[in-house]
PDB file of C-alpha atoms in Angstrom:
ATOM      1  CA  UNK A 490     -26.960  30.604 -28.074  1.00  0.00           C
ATOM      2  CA  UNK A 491     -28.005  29.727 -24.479  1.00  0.00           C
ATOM      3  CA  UNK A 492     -29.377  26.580 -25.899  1.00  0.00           C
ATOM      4  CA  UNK A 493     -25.869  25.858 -27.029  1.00  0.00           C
ATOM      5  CA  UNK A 494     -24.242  26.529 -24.072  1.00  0.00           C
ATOM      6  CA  UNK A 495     -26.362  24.719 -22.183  1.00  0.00           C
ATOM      7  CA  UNK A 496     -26.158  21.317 -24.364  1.00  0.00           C
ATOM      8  CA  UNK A 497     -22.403  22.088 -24.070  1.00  0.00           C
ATOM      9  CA  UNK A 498     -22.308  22.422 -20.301  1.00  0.00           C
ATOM     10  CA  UNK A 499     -24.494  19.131 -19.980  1.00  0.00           C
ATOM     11  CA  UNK A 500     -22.084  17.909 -22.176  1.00  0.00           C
ATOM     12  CA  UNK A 501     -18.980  18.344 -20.356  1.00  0.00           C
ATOM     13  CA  UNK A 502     -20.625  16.766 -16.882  1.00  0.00           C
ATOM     14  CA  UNK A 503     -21.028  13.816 -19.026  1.00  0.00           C
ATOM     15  CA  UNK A 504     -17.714  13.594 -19.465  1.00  0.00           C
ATOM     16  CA  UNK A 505     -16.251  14.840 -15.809  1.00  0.00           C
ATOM     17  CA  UNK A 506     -18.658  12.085 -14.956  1.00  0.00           C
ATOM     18  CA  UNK A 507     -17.457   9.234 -17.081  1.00  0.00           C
ATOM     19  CA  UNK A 508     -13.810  10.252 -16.473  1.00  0.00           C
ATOM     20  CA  UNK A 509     -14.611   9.873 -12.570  1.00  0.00           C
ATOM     21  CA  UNK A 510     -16.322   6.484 -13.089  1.00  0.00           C
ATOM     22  CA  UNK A 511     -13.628   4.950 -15.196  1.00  0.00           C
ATOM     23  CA  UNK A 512     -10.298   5.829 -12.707  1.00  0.00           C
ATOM     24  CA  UNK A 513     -12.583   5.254  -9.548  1.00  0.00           C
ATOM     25  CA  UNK A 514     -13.236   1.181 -11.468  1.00  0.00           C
ATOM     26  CA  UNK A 515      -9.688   1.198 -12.352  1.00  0.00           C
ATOM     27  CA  UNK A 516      -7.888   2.040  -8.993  1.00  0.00           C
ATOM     28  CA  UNK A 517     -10.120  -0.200  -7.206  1.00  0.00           C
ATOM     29  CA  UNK A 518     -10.308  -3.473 -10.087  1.00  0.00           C
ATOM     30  CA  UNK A 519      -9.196  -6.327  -7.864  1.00  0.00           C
ATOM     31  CA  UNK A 520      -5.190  -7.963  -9.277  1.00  0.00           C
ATOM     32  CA  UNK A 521      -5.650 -10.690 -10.858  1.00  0.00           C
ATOM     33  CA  UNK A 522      -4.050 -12.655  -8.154  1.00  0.00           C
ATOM     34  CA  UNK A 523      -6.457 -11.614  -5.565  1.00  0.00           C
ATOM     35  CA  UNK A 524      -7.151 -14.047  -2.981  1.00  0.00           C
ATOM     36  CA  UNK A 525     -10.626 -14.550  -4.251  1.00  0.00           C
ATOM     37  CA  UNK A 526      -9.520 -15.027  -7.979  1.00  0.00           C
ATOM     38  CA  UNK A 527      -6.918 -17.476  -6.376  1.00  0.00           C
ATOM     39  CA  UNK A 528      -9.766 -19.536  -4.758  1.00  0.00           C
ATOM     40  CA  UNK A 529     -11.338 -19.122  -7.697  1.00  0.00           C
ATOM     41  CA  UNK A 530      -9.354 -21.682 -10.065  1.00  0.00           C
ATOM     42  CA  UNK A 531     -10.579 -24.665 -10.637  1.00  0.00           C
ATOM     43  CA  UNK A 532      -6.841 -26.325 -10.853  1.00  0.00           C
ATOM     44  CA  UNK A 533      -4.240 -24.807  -8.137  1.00  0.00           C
ATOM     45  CA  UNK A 534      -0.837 -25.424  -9.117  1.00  0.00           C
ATOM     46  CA  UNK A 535      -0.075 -27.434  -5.839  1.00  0.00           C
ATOM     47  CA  UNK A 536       3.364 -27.935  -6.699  1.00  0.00           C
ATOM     48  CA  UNK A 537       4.404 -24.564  -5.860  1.00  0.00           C
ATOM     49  CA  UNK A 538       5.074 -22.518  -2.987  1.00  0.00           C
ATOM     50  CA  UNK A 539       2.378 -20.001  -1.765  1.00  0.00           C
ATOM     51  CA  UNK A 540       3.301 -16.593  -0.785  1.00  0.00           C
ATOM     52  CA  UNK A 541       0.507 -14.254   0.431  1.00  0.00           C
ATOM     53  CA  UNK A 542       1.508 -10.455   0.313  1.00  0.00           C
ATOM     54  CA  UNK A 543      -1.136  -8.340   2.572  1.00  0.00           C
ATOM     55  CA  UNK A 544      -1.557  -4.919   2.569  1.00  0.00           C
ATOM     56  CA  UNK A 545      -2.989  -2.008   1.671  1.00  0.00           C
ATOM     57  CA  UNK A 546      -3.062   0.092  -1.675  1.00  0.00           C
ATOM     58  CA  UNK A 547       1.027  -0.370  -2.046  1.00  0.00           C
ATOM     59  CA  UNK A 548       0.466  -3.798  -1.983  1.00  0.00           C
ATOM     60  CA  UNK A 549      -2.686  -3.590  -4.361  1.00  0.00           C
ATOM     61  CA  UNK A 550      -0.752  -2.086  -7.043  1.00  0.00           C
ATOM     62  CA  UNK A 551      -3.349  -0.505  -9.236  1.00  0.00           C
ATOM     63  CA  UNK A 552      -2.533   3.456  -7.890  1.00  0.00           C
ATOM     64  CA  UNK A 553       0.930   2.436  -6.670  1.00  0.00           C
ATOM     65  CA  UNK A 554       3.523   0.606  -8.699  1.00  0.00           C
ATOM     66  CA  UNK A 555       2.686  -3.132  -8.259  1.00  0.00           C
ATOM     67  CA  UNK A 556       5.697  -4.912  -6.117  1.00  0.00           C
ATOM     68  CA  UNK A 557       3.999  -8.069  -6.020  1.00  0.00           C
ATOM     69  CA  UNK A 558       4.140  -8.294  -9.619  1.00  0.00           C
ATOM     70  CA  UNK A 559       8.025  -7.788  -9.650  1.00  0.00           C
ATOM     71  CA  UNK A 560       8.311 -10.702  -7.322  1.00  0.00           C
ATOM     72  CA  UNK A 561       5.889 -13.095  -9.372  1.00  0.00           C
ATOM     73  CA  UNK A 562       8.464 -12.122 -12.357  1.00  0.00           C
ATOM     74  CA  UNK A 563      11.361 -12.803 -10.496  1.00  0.00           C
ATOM     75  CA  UNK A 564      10.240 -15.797  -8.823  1.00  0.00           C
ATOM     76  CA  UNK A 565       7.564 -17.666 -10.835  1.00  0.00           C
ATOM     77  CA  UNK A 566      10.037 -20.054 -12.817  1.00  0.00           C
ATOM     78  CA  UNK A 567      11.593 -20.960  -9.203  1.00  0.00           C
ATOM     79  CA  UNK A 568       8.300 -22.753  -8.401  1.00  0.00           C
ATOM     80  CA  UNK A 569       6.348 -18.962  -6.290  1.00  0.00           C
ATOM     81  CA  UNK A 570       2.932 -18.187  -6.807  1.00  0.00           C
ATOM     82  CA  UNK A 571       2.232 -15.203  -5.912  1.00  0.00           C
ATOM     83  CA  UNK A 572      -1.845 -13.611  -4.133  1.00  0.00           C
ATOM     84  CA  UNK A 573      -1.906 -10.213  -3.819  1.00  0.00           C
ATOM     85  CA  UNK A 574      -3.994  -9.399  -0.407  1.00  0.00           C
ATOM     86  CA  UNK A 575      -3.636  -5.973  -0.872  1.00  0.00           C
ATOM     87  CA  UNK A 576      -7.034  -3.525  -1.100  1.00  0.00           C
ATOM     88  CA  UNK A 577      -7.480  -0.106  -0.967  1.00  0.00           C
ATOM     89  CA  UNK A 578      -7.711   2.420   1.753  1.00  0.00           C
ATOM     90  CA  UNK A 579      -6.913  -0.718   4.597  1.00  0.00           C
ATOM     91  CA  UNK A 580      -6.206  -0.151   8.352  1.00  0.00           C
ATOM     92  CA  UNK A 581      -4.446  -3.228   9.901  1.00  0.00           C
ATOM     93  CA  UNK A 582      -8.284  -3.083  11.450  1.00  0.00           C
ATOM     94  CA  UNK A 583      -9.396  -3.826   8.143  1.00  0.00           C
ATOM     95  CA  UNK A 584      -6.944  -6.697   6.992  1.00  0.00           C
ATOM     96  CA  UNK A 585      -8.018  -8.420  10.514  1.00  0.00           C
ATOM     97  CA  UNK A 586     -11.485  -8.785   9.407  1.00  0.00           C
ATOM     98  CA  UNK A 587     -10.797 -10.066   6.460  1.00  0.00           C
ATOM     99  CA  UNK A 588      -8.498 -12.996   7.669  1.00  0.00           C
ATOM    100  CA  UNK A 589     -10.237 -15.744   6.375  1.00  0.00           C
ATOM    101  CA  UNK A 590      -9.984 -15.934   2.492  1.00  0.00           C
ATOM    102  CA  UNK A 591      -5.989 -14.775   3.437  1.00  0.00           C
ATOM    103  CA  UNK A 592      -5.891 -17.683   5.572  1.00  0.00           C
ATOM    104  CA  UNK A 593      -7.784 -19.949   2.880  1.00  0.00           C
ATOM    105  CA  UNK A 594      -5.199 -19.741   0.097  1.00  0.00           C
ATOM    106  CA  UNK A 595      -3.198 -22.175   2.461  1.00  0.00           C
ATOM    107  CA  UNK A 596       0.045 -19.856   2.215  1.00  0.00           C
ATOM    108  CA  UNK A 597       3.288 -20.989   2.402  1.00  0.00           C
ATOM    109  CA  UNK A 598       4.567 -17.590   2.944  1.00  0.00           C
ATOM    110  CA  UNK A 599       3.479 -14.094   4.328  1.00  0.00           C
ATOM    111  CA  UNK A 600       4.320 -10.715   4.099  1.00  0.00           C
ATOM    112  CA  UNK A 601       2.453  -8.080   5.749  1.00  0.00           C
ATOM    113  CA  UNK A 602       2.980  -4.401   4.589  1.00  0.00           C
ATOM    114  CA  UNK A 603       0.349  -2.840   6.339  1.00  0.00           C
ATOM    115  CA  UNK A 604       0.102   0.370   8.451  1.00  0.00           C
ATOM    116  CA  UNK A 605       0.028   3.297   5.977  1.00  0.00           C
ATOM    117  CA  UNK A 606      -3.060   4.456   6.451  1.00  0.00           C
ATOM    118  CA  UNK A 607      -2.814   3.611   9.946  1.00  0.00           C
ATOM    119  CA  UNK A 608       0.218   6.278  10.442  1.00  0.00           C
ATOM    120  CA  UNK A 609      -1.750   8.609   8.056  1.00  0.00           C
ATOM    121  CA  UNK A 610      -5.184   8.607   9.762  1.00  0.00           C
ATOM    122  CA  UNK A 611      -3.092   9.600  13.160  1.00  0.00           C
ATOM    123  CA  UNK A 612      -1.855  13.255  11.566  1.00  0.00           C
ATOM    124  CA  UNK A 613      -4.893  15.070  11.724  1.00  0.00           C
ATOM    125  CA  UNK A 614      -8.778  15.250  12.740  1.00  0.00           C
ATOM    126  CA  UNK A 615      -9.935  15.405   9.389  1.00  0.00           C
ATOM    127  CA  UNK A 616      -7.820  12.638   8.268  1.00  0.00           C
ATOM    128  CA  UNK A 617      -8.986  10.320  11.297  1.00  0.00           C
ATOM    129  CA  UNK A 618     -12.738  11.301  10.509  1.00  0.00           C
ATOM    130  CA  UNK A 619     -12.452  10.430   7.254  1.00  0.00           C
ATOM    131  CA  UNK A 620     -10.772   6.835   7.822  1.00  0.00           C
ATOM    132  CA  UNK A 621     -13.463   6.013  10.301  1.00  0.00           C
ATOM    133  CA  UNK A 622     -16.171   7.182   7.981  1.00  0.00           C
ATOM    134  CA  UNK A 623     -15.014   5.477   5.234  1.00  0.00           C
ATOM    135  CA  UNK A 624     -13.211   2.409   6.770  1.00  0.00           C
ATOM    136  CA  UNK A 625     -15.890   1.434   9.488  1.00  0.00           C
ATOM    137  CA  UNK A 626     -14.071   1.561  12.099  1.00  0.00           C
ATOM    138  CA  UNK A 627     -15.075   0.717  15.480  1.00  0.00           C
ATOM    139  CA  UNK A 628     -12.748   3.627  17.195  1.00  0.00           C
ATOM    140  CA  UNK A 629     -10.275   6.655  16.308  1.00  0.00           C
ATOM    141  CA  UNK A 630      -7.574   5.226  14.517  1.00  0.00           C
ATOM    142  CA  UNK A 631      -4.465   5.724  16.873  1.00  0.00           C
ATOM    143  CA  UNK A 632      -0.686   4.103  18.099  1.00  0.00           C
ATOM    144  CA  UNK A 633      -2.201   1.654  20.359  1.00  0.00           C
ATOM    145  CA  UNK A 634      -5.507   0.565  18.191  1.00  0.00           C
ATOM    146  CA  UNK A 635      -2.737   0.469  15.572  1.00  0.00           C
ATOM    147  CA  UNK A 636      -0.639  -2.267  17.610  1.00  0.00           C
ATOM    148  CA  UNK A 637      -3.241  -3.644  19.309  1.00  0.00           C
ATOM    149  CA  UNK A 638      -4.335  -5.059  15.322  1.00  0.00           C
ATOM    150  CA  UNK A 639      -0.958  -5.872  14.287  1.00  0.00           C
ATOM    151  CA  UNK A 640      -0.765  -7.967  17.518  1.00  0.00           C
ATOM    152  CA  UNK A 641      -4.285  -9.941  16.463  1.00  0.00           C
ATOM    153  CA  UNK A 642      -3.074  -9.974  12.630  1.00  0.00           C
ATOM    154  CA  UNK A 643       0.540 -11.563  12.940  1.00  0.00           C
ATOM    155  CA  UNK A 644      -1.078 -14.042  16.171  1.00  0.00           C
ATOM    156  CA  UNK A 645      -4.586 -15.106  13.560  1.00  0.00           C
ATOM    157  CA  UNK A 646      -1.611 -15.724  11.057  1.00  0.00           C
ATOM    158  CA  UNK A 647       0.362 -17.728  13.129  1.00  0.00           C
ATOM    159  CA  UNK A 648      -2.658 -19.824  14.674  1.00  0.00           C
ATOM    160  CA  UNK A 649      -4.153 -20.284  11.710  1.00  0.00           C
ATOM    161  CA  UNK A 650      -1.449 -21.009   8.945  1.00  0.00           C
ATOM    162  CA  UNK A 651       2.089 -23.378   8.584  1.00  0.00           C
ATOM    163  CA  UNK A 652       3.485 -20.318   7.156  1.00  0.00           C
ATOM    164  CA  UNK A 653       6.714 -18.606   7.427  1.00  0.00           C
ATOM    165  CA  UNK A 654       5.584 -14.419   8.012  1.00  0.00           C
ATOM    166  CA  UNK A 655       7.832 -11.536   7.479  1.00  0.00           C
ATOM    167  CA  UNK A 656       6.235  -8.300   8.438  1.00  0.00           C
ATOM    168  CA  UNK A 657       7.691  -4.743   6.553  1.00  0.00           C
ATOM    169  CA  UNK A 658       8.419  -1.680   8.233  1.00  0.00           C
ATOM    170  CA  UNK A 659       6.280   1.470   5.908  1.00  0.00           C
ATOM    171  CA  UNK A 660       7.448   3.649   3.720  1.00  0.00           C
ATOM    172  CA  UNK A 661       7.576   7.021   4.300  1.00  0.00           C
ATOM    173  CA  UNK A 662       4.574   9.595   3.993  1.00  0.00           C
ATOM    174  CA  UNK A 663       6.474  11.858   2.139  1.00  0.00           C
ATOM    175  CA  UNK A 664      10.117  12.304   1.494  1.00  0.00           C
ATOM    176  CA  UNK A 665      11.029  15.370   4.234  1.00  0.00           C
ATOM    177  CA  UNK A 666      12.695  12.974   6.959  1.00  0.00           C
ATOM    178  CA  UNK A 667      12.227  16.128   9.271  1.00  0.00           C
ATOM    179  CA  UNK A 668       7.932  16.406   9.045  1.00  0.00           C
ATOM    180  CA  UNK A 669       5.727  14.740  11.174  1.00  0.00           C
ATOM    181  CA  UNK A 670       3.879  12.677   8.382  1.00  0.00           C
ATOM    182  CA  UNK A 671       7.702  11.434   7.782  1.00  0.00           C
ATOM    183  CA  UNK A 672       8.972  10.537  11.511  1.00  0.00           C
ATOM    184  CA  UNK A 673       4.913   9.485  12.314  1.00  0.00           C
ATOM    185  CA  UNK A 674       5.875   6.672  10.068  1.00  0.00           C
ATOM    186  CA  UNK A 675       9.120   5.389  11.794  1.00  0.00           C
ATOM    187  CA  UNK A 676       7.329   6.112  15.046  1.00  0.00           C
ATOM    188  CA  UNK A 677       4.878   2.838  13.512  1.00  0.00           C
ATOM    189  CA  UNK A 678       7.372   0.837  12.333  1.00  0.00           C
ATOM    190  CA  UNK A 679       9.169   0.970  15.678  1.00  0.00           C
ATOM    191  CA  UNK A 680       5.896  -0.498  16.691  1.00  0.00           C
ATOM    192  CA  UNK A 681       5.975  -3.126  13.818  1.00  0.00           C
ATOM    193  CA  UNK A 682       9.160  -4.182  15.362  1.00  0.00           C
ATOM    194  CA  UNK A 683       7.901  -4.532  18.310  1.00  0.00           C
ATOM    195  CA  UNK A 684       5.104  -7.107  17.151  1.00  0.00           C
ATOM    196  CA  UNK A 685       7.463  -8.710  15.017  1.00  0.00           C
ATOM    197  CA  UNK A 686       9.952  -9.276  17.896  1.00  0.00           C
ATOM    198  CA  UNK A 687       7.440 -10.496  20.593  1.00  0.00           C
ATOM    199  CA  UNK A 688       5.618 -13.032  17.938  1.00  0.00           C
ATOM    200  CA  UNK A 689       9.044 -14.365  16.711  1.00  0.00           C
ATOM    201  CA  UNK A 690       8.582 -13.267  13.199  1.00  0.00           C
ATOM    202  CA  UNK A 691      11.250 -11.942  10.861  1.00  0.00           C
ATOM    203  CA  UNK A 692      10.916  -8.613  10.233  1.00  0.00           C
ATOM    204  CA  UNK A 693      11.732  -6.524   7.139  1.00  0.00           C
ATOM    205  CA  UNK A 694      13.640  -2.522   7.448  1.00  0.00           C
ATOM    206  CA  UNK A 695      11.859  -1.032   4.246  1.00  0.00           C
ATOM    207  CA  UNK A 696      11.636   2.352   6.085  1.00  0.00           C
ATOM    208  CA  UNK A 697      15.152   1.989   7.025  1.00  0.00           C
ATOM    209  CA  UNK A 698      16.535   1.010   3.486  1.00  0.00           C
ATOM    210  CA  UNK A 699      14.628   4.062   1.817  1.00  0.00           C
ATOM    211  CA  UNK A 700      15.558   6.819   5.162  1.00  0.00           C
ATOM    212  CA  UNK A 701      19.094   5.624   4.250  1.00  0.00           C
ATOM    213  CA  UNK A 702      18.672   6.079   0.256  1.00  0.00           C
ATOM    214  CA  UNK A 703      16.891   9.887   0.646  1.00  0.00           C
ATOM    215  CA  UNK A 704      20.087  11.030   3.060  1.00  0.00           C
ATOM    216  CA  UNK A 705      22.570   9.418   0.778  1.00  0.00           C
ATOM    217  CA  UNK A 706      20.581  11.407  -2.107  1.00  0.00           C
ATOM    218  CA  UNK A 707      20.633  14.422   0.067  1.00  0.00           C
ATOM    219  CA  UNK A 708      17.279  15.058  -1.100  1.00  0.00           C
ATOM    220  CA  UNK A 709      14.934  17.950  -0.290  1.00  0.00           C
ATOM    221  CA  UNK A 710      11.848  17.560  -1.662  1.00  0.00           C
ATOM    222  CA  UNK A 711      10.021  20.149  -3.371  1.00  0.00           C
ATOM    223  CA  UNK A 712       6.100  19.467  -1.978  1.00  0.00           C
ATOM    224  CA  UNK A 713       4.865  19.594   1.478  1.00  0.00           C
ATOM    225  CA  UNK A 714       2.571  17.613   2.940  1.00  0.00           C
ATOM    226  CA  UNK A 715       0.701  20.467   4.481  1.00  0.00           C
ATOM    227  CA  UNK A 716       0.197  22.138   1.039  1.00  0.00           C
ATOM    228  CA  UNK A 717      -2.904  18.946   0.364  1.00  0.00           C
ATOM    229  CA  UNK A 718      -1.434  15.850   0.107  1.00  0.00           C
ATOM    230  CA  UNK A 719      -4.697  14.456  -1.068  1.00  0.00           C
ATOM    231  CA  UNK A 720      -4.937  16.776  -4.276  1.00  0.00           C
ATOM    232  CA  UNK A 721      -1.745  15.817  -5.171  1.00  0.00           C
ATOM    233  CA  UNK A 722      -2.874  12.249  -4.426  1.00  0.00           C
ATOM    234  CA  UNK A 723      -6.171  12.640  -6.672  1.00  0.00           C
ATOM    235  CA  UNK A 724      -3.983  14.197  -9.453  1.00  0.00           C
ATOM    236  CA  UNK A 725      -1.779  11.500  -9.253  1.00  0.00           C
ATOM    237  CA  UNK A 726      -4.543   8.908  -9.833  1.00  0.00           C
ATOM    238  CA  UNK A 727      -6.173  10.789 -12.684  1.00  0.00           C
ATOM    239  CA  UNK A 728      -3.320  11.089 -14.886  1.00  0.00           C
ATOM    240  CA  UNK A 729      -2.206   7.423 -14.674  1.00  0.00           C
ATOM    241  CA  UNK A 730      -5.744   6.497 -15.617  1.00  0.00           C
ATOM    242  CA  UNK A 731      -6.695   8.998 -17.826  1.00  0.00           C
ATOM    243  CA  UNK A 732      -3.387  10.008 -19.459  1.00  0.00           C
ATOM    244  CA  UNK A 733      -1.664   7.424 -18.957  1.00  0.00           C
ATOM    245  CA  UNK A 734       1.473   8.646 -17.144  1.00  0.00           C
ATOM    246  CA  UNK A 735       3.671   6.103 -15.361  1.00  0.00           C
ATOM    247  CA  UNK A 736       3.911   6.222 -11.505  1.00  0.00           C
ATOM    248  CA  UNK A 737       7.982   7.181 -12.450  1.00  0.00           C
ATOM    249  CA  UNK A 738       6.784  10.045 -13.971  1.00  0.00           C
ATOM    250  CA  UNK A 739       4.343  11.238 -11.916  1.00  0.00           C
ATOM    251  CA  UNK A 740       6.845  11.216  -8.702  1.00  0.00           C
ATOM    252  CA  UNK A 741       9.388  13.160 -11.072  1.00  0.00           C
ATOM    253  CA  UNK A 742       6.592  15.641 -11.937  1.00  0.00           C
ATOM    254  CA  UNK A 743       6.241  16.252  -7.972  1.00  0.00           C
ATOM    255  CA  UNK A 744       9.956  16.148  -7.320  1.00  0.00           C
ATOM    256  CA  UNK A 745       9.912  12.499  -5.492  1.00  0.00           C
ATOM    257  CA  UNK A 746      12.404   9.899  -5.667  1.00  0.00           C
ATOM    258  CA  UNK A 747      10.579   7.128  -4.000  1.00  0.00           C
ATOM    259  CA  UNK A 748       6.688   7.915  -3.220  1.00  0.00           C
ATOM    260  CA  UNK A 749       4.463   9.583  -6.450  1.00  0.00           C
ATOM    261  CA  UNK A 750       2.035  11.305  -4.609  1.00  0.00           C
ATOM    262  CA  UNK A 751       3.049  11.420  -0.808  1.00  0.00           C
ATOM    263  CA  UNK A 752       1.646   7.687  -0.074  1.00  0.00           C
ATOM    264  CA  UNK A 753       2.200   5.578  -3.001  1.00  0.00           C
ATOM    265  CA  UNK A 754       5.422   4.114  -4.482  1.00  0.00           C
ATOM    266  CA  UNK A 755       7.128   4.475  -8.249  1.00  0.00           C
ATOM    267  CA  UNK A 756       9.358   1.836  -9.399  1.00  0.00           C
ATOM    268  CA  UNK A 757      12.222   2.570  -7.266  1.00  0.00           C
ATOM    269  CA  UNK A 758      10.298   1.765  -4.487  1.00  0.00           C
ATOM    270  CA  UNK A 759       8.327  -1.027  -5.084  1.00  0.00           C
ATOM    271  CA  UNK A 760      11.761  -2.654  -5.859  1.00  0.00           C
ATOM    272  CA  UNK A 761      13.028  -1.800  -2.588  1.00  0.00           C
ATOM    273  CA  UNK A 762       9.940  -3.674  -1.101  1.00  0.00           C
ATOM    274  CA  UNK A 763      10.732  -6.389  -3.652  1.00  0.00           C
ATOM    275  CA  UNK A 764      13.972  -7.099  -3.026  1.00  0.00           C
ATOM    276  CA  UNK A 765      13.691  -7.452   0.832  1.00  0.00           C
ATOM    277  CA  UNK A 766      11.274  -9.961   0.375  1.00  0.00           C
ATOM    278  CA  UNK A 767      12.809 -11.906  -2.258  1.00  0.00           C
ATOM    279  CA  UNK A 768      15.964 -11.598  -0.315  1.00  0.00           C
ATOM    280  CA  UNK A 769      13.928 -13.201   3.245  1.00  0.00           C
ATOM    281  CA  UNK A 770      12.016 -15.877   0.613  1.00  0.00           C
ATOM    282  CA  UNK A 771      15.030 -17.516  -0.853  1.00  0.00           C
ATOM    283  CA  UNK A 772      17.437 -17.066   2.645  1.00  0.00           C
TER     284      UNK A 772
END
């Protein structure tokens, strides 16, 4: 009987351990339409327009509903290609260092929608101990290291490319307009604006459009941040990968109308984010 027990104990970690393996490889499989698959092709179609989208996970799309691929949809057969610069777990820090193979797909376009993690990192020790473990940063992730890289990343841009650059304002951590995770995100985009304004680049009011959508809902959430965000985050992940449930789903399941999981975005979302930039591509 122990024997039994045992084997089935040993075999249960097997599985815990495959199931881990398998969503960790899925959330972080590089689009399709990464940069580096982009420079990748032997045959560019040089007859259309490049547009670069940077970012972080949002913009990655494999743990957040994929806005990129809306656009490429929407846009394709009116001559867009689309690269999705978006990874993982990014600080603007990160997206800075990483310039060059953004820079390389020779971009007629840019959108940055970056700043996330940034805004998240700033909430609490643990969170900022964590991003600089895991992130490499050089310093604690703050407001002003925060500008400071949005400065370098919309001036490399503009030094470096032809392109035309729209930069977003973030979506919300959370949907209670009244927490700090919530107005520590506005608080970043005001700096966005900032940048945007002193660098002569157009910018784009996502956290406007959805602050104005969740008081014309009159919505009250039913999670709070404080109550672990990053369970509810990890859940989240799991069951897309491993049962398959659609980001729409998952933020009904956790009483969201915009964000799944606190810092990703369903459908409705990622079409807010898509329309603004098809909108400033085809003005």
């Amino acid at each position: 009987m122990i024997i039994r027990i045992i084997a089935l104990f040993g075999v249960l970690i097997f599985i815990l351990i495959v199931a881990i393996t398998y969503t960790l490889k899925q959330a972080q499989k590089l689009p399709l339409n990464s940069p580096v698959n982009f420079l990748e092709k032997s045959a560019q179609d040089n007859n259309q327009k490049t547009v670069v989208c940077v970012g972080n996970s949002i913009t990655h799309g494999q743990v957040s509903y994929n806005y990129v691929n809306i656009l490429s949809e929407r846009l394709s057969v009116d001559g867009y290609q689309f690269v999705n610069a978006g990874i993982n777990g990014n600080l603007a820090y990160n997206v800075v260092n990483r310039l060059d193979k953004i820079i390389g797909c020779d971009p007629d376009y840019v959108t940055v929608l970056i700043g996330t993690n940034d805004a998240n990192a700033s909430l609490s020790e643990k969170n900022s101990a964590r991003y600089i473990k895991d992130m490499a940063l050089p310093e604690k992730p703050n407001a002003e290291f925060f500008r400071k890289n949005v400065k370098e990343l919309i001036s490399q841009l503009k030094k470096r490319t032809n392109a035309k650059i729209a930069i977003l304002s973030l979506p919300p951590i959370g949907e209670d307009i009244n927490h700090i995770a919530y107005q520590r995100t506005k608080e970043y985009s005001v700096i966005i604006l900032d940048v945007a304004q002193e660098n002569n680049v157009d910018y784009l009011p996502l956290h406007e459009k959805i602050t104005e959508y969740l008081l014309a809902e009159d919505h009250h959430p039913r999670l709070s941040y404080d109550n672990g965000f990053r369970i509810t985050m990890i859940k989240g992940i799991f069951s897309h990968f491993l049962l398959g449930t659609s980001f729409d789903k998952i933020a009904t399941n956790n009483g969201f109308l915009i964000v799944t999981d606190f810092l990703h975005l369903n459908h409705r979302g990622s079409k807010m984010v898509a329309d603004l930039i098809e909108n400033w591509i085809l003005k």
